[in-house]
């Protein structure tokens, strides 16, 4: 068994990471789950939160803020597909708060079911991103 394995992380609009890793930690409905080299073939549902990966040769883990998606581990290769994926340092709190306000306003307008569900999804994304910024700001330095 090797200590590294190939990992690909794709968002709907870009590739967030491609390369080797020694571990991946993903958010799931029941908590966080870790994946290491040699993990059995599996598929996991990812919920909004933080993915962290340990890249060989780097002291600090790389962190990504993600929305819903899936992780597939097959034949020693890991593939993560998520709707959105951002680095915490790229999040703009003012832009996120404006998106939250817009989503709340759309919810109050009582539109049809599809528009309501889109507004709920936008609000959930904004709230997740705000939680991740707060988490980043409360981390010990």
Coordinates of C-alpha atoms in Angstrom, one line a residue:
X1 CA 0.0 0.0 0.0
X2 CA 1.4 3.4 -0.9
X3 CA 0.9 6.5 1.3
X4 CA -0.2 8.8 -1.6
X5 CA -3.1 8.5 -4.1
X6 CA -4.3 10.6 -7.0
X7 CA -7.1 13.1 -6.3
X8 CA -9.2 15.2 -8.6
X9 CA -11.6 17.8 -7.3
X10 CA -14.0 19.3 -9.8
X11 CA -16.6 22.0 -9.3
X12 CA -19.3 22.6 -11.9
X13 CA -17.3 25.5 -13.5
X14 CA -13.6 24.6 -12.8
X15 CA -11.1 22.1 -11.7
X16 CA -10.1 22.9 -8.1
X17 CA -7.3 20.3 -7.6
X18 CA -5.5 17.6 -9.5
X19 CA -2.6 15.8 -8.0
X20 CA -1.3 13.5 -5.2
X21 CA -2.6 13.5 -1.7
X22 CA -2.0 11.5 1.5
X23 CA -5.5 12.2 3.0
X24 CA -8.8 13.8 2.3
X25 CA -11.4 14.8 4.8
X26 CA -14.9 15.4 3.6
X27 CA -18.1 16.8 5.2
X28 CA -21.0 14.3 5.3
X29 CA -24.5 14.4 6.9
X30 CA -23.2 12.3 9.9
X31 CA -20.0 14.3 10.3
X32 CA -16.6 14.3 8.7
X33 CA -15.0 11.3 7.0
X34 CA -11.3 10.7 6.3
X35 CA -10.0 8.9 3.2
X36 CA -6.4 7.6 2.9
X37 CA -4.5 5.5 0.4
X38 CA -5.8 1.9 0.1
X39 CA -9.3 2.9 1.0
X40 CA -11.9 0.4 -0.4
X41 CA -14.0 1.3 -3.4
X42 CA -16.8 3.5 -2.3
X43 CA -19.1 6.5 -3.0
X44 CA -20.0 9.1 -0.4
X45 CA -22.4 12.0 -0.5
X46 CA -20.8 15.3 0.4
X47 CA -22.7 18.1 2.2
X48 CA -21.8 21.8 2.3
X49 CA -18.8 22.4 4.4
X50 CA -15.0 22.1 4.2
X51 CA -12.8 19.6 2.4
X52 CA -9.2 19.4 3.6
X53 CA -6.4 17.6 1.8
X54 CA -2.9 16.9 2.8
X55 CA -0.5 17.4 -0.1
X56 CA 2.8 15.6 0.1
X57 CA 5.6 18.0 1.0
X58 CA 3.3 20.7 2.3
X59 CA 3.1 21.3 6.1
X60 CA -0.4 22.8 6.1
X61 CA -3.5 21.2 4.7
X62 CA -5.3 22.7 1.7
X63 CA -8.9 23.7 2.5
X64 CA -11.8 24.1 0.1
X65 CA -15.3 25.4 0.9
X66 CA -17.7 23.2 -1.0
X67 CA -21.4 22.7 -1.6
X68 CA -23.2 19.4 -2.2
X69 CA -21.5 16.7 -4.2
X70 CA -20.0 13.2 -4.2
X71 CA -16.7 11.4 -3.6
X72 CA -15.9 8.3 -5.5
X73 CA -12.9 6.1 -4.5
X74 CA -12.2 3.5 -7.1
X75 CA -9.1 1.4 -7.7
X76 CA -7.0 3.7 -5.6
X77 CA -8.1 6.9 -7.3
X78 CA -10.3 9.6 -5.6
X79 CA -12.7 11.8 -7.6
X80 CA -14.7 14.6 -5.9
X81 CA -17.5 16.3 -7.8
X82 CA -19.2 19.3 -6.2
X83 CA -21.4 22.1 -7.4
X84 CA -19.1 24.8 -6.0
X85 CA -15.6 24.8 -4.6
X86 CA -13.7 27.8 -3.3
X87 CA -10.6 28.5 -1.2
X88 CA -11.5 30.2 2.1
X89 CA -9.2 33.1 1.3
X90 CA -11.1 33.8 -1.9
X91 CA -14.4 34.3 -0.1
X92 CA -15.6 38.0 0.0
X93 CA -17.8 38.5 3.1
X94 CA -19.5 41.6 1.7
X95 CA -20.4 39.8 -1.5
X96 CA -21.7 36.8 0.5
X97 CA -23.8 39.0 2.7
X98 CA -25.4 40.7 -0.3
X99 CA -26.1 37.3 -1.8
X100 CA -27.7 36.2 1.5
X101 CA -29.9 39.4 1.5
X102 CA -31.0 38.8 -2.1
X103 CA -31.9 35.2 -1.3
X104 CA -33.9 36.1 1.7
X105 CA -35.7 38.8 -0.3
X106 CA -36.5 36.2 -3.0
X107 CA -37.9 33.8 -0.4
X108 CA -40.3 36.5 0.9
X109 CA -41.6 37.2 -2.6
X110 CA -43.5 33.8 -2.6
X111 CA -42.8 32.9 -6.2
X112 CA -43.5 29.5 -7.8
X113 CA -42.0 26.3 -6.4
X114 CA -39.0 26.2 -8.6
X115 CA -38.0 29.8 -7.9
X116 CA -38.5 29.2 -4.2
X117 CA -36.2 26.1 -4.2
X118 CA -33.5 28.2 -6.1
X119 CA -33.8 30.9 -3.5
X120 CA -33.4 28.3 -0.7
X121 CA -30.3 26.9 -2.4
X122 CA -28.8 30.3 -2.8
X123 CA -29.5 31.1 0.9
X124 CA -28.0 27.8 2.0
X125 CA -24.9 28.5 -0.1
X126 CA -24.5 32.0 1.4
X127 CA -24.9 30.7 5.0
X128 CA -22.4 27.9 4.4
X129 CA -19.9 30.4 3.0
X130 CA -20.4 32.7 6.0
X131 CA -19.9 29.8 8.4
X132 CA -16.7 28.9 6.7
X133 CA -15.4 32.5 7.0
X134 CA -16.3 32.5 10.7
X135 CA -14.5 29.2 11.1
X136 CA -11.4 30.6 9.3
X137 CA -11.4 33.7 11.5
X138 CA -11.7 31.8 14.8
X139 CA -8.9 29.3 14.0
X140 CA -5.8 29.6 16.2
X141 CA -3.0 31.2 14.3

